[in-house]
Coordinates of C-alpha atoms and ligand atoms in Angstrom, one line a residue:
X1 CA 123.2 137.9 128.0
X2 CA 122.4 140.0 131.0
X3 CA 119.0 138.9 132.3
X4 CA 117.0 138.9 135.5
X5 CA 117.6 135.7 137.4
X6 CA 116.4 134.5 140.8
X7 CA 118.1 131.5 142.1
X8 CA 116.8 129.5 145.1
X9 CA 119.6 127.9 147.2
X10 CA 117.7 125.4 149.4
X11 CA 121.0 124.4 151.1
X12 CA 120.6 121.3 153.2
X13 CA 116.9 121.6 153.8
X14 CA 113.8 119.6 152.8
X15 CA 112.4 116.2 152.7
X16 CA 110.6 114.5 149.8
X17 CA 107.1 115.7 150.8
X18 CA 108.3 119.2 151.4
X19 CA 110.0 119.3 148.0
X20 CA 106.7 118.4 146.3
X21 CA 104.7 120.9 148.3
X22 CA 107.2 123.8 147.7
X23 CA 107.6 123.1 144.0
X24 CA 103.9 122.8 143.4
X25 CA 103.3 126.2 145.0
X26 CA 106.2 127.7 143.0
X27 CA 105.0 126.1 139.7
X28 CA 101.5 127.4 140.4
X29 CA 102.8 131.0 141.1
X30 CA 105.0 130.9 137.9
X31 CA 102.0 129.7 135.9
X32 CA 99.9 132.5 137.2
X33 CA 102.5 135.0 136.0
X34 CA 103.5 135.9 139.6
X35 CA 107.2 135.5 138.9
X36 CA 108.4 138.2 136.5
X37 CA 112.1 137.2 136.6
X38 CA 113.2 136.0 133.1
X39 CA 114.5 132.9 134.7
X40 CA 113.8 131.1 138.0
X41 CA 116.3 128.5 139.1
X42 CA 115.9 125.9 141.9
X43 CA 119.0 124.4 143.5
X44 CA 117.9 121.6 145.8
X45 CA 120.2 119.3 147.7
X46 CA 121.7 116.9 145.1
X47 CA 119.8 113.9 146.5
X48 CA 116.5 115.5 145.4
X49 CA 117.6 116.4 141.9
X50 CA 115.8 113.4 140.3
X51 CA 112.6 114.3 142.1
X52 CA 112.9 118.0 141.1
X53 CA 113.6 117.1 137.5
X54 CA 110.5 114.9 137.4
X55 CA 108.3 117.6 139.1
X56 CA 109.6 120.5 137.0
X57 CA 109.3 118.6 133.7
X58 CA 107.4 120.7 131.2
X59 CA 107.9 124.0 133.1
X60 CA 110.2 126.9 132.3
X61 CA 111.8 126.7 135.8
X62 CA 115.4 125.8 135.5
X63 CA 117.3 123.4 137.8
X64 CA 120.7 124.0 139.4
X65 CA 123.0 122.3 141.8
X66 CA 124.7 123.6 144.9
X67 CA 128.1 121.9 144.3
X68 CA 130.0 119.2 142.5
X69 CA 133.6 117.8 142.4
X70 CA 135.9 118.9 139.5
X71 CA 137.0 115.4 138.7
X72 CA 134.8 113.5 136.2
X73 CA 134.9 110.3 138.2
X74 CA 137.0 108.4 140.7
X75 CA 137.5 107.6 144.4
X76 CA 135.9 110.7 145.9
X77 CA 133.5 109.3 148.5
X78 CA 130.4 111.3 149.0
X79 CA 131.0 113.6 146.0
X80 CA 129.1 114.0 142.7
X81 CA 130.5 114.9 139.3
X82 CA 129.3 117.8 137.1
X83 CA 128.5 115.3 134.4
X84 CA 126.1 113.6 136.8
X85 CA 124.3 116.9 137.3
X86 CA 123.7 117.1 133.6
X87 CA 121.9 113.8 133.7
X88 CA 119.3 115.4 136.0
X89 CA 118.7 118.3 133.6
X90 CA 120.7 120.8 135.6
X91 CA 121.7 123.9 133.7
X92 CA 123.3 125.9 136.5
X93 CA 125.6 125.2 139.4
X94 CA 126.6 127.3 142.4
X95 CA 130.4 127.5 142.7
X96 CA 132.5 129.0 145.5
X97 CA 129.6 129.6 147.9
X98 CA 131.1 131.1 151.1
X99 CA 129.8 128.1 153.1
X100 CA 131.9 125.9 150.9
X101 CA 134.9 128.2 151.1
X102 CA 134.6 128.5 154.9
X103 CA 133.3 125.2 156.1
X104 CA 134.9 122.9 153.5
X105 CA 138.2 124.9 153.1
X106 CA 137.7 125.5 149.3
X107 CA 140.5 127.7 148.0
X108 CA 140.3 130.2 145.2
X109 CA 142.2 127.7 143.0
X110 CA 139.8 124.8 143.7
X111 CA 136.9 127.1 143.0
X112 CA 138.4 128.0 139.7
X113 CA 138.9 124.3 138.9
X114 CA 135.2 123.7 139.6
X115 CA 134.2 126.7 137.4
X116 CA 136.1 125.1 134.5
X117 CA 134.8 121.6 135.2
X118 CA 131.2 123.0 135.2
X119 CA 131.6 124.7 131.9
X120 CA 133.2 121.6 130.4
X121 CA 129.8 119.9 131.0
X122 CA 127.9 122.9 129.6
X123 CA 126.7 124.0 133.0
X124 CA 126.5 127.7 133.8
X125 CA 128.5 128.4 136.9
X126 CA 127.2 130.9 139.4
X127 CA 130.4 132.1 140.9
X128 CA 130.0 133.5 144.5
X129 CA 132.3 136.1 145.8
X130 CA 132.0 138.1 149.1
X131 CA 133.8 139.5 152.1
X132 CA 133.5 138.8 155.9
X133 CA 132.4 141.5 158.3
X134 CA 135.9 142.0 159.5
X135 CA 137.2 142.5 156.0
X136 CA 134.5 145.0 155.3
X137 CA 135.3 146.9 158.4
X138 CA 139.0 146.9 157.4
X139 CA 138.1 148.4 154.0
X140 CA 139.0 145.3 152.2
X141 CA 135.7 144.5 150.4
X142 CA 136.8 145.5 146.9
X143 CA 140.2 143.8 147.1
X144 CA 138.7 140.6 148.4
X145 CA 136.0 140.2 145.8
X146 CA 138.3 141.2 143.0
X147 CA 140.9 138.7 144.2
X148 CA 138.2 135.9 144.2
X149 CA 137.1 136.9 140.7
X150 CA 140.7 137.3 139.4
X151 CA 141.5 133.8 140.6
X152 CA 138.9 132.4 138.2
X153 CA 139.9 134.7 135.3
X154 CA 143.5 133.5 135.7
X155 CA 142.5 129.9 135.3
X156 CA 139.6 130.1 133.0
X157 CA 140.3 133.2 130.9
X158 CA 138.0 136.2 130.5
X159 CA 136.0 134.5 127.7
X160 CA 134.7 132.0 130.1
X161 CA 132.6 134.8 131.7
X162 CA 130.5 135.1 128.5
X163 CA 128.6 132.1 129.9
X164 CA 128.7 132.5 133.6
X165 CA 126.9 134.4 136.4
X166 CA 128.5 136.2 139.3
X167 CA 126.8 136.4 142.7
X168 CA 128.0 139.0 145.2
X169 CA 127.3 137.6 148.6
X170 CA 128.7 139.5 151.6
X171 CA 129.3 136.7 154.1
X172 CA 128.0 138.9 157.0
X173 CA 124.6 139.1 155.3
X174 CA 124.1 135.4 154.6
X175 CA 121.5 133.8 156.8
X176 CA 121.9 136.6 159.4
X177 CA 119.0 138.8 158.5
X178 CA 121.4 141.6 157.9
X179 CA 121.2 142.8 154.3
X180 CA 123.7 145.0 152.5
X181 CA 121.9 148.3 151.8
X182 CA 121.0 148.7 148.1
X183 CA 123.8 151.3 147.8
X184 CA 126.4 149.0 149.5
X185 CA 125.5 146.2 147.2
X186 CA 125.4 148.4 144.1
X187 CA 128.9 149.8 144.9
X188 CA 130.3 146.2 144.9
X189 CA 128.4 145.2 141.8
X190 CA 129.6 148.2 139.9
X191 CA 133.2 147.4 141.0
X192 CA 132.9 143.9 139.7
X193 CA 131.4 145.1 136.4
X194 CA 134.0 147.8 135.8
X195 CA 136.8 145.4 136.7
X196 CA 135.5 143.1 133.9
X197 CA 135.0 146.1 131.6
X198 CA 138.7 146.9 131.8
X199 CA 139.4 143.5 130.3
X200 CA 136.4 143.0 128.1
X201 CA 133.6 145.6 127.8
X202 CA 131.3 143.2 126.0
X203 CA 131.5 140.6 128.8
X204 CA 131.0 143.3 131.4
X205 CA 127.9 144.6 129.7
X206 CA 126.3 141.2 129.3
X207 CA 127.1 139.4 132.5
X208 CA 124.4 138.8 135.0
X209 CA 125.4 139.8 138.5
X210 CA 123.2 138.6 141.4
X211 CA 123.1 139.8 144.9
X212 CA 122.7 137.3 147.8
X213 CA 122.5 137.9 151.5
X214 CA 119.1 137.8 153.4
X215 CA 117.1 138.9 150.3
X216 CA 113.5 138.9 151.4
X217 CA 110.1 140.0 149.9
X218 CA 110.4 143.3 151.7
X219 CA 113.9 144.3 150.5
X220 CA 114.0 142.8 147.0
X221 CA 112.4 145.8 145.2
X222 CA 115.0 148.2 146.5
X223 CA 117.9 145.9 145.7
X224 CA 116.6 145.2 142.2
X225 CA 116.2 148.9 141.6
X226 CA 120.0 149.3 141.5
X227 CA 121.6 149.6 138.1
X228 CA 124.0 146.7 138.4
X229 CA 121.9 144.3 140.4
X230 CA 120.3 141.8 137.9
X231 CA 118.7 139.4 140.3
X232 CA 119.3 137.4 143.5
X233 CA 120.6 134.2 145.0
X234 CA 118.2 133.5 147.8
X235 CA 118.8 131.1 150.7
X236 CA 116.3 131.1 153.6
X237 CA 113.5 133.0 151.8
X238 CA 113.5 130.5 149.0
X239 CA 112.0 127.9 151.3
X240 CA 108.8 129.8 151.6
X241 CA 106.9 129.8 148.2
X242 CA 105.1 133.1 148.8
X243 CA 108.2 134.9 149.9
X244 CA 110.2 133.5 147.0
X245 CA 107.5 134.3 144.4
X246 CA 107.4 137.9 145.7
X247 CA 111.1 138.2 145.2
X248 CA 110.8 136.7 141.7
X249 CA 108.0 139.2 140.9
X250 CA 110.3 142.1 142.0
X251 CA 113.2 141.0 139.7
Ligands
PEP301 C1 122.7 132.0 150.2 O1 122.7 130.9 150.7 O2 123.4 132.1 149.2 C2 122.0 133.1 150.9 C3 122.2 134.3 150.3 O3 121.3 132.8 152.0 P1 120.3 133.8 152.7 O4 119.4 134.3 151.6 O5 119.6 132.9 153.7 O6 121.1 134.9 153.4

């Protein structure tokens, strides 16, 4: 069901004491009704999932992971499996983040495998798609994001999107302080939704599509005011409780 969702991607940041401090400020804000998003999701580094599970117990804040390996077990040194995430009460997992695609050479096909492996463990994949600055300047934005989306539809089938989230994350806006204007973001979100609608109207109407790329307290309202932007995937600003709660309040 289409819902307002704000997802914190902590990336490779934090230490035990900071996790406790940040979560306690977020829990407090959520308890005081500061976060109006229907769902707030925290995606810490995997190593902190046990601590986060413990500290969020009894709250409505959901837990997500930033990555996992599609195999269920085996000789994959340094990796974790989706089934392991389930054991730490994860309900979401980020798939195909541009940092994984670019820094760890993840292909569209591998991303699709992960998408399926996540769903096989009843985790909701948050599928990231997005273009580089160069691709945008060459007028390739729509074809790039639709190719990334199609790669998953081909492997998983359109029905798989009845229980998935999409995040449009222009690569040039991630961690750079450059944000897509609300109109630029809306244009891509509408493209994604109408592409899905051509295959299945019901899925298109119900899927949650997040925007990610330097979302901050001071631009969240304008972004969330767009018809096809349902929430945000937040990197840098999710490490500051006040900033993050302000974004959650705008959703
Ligand atoms: C992200 O990591 O998905 C992201 C959008 O980062 P930032 O908000 O820092 O641009």
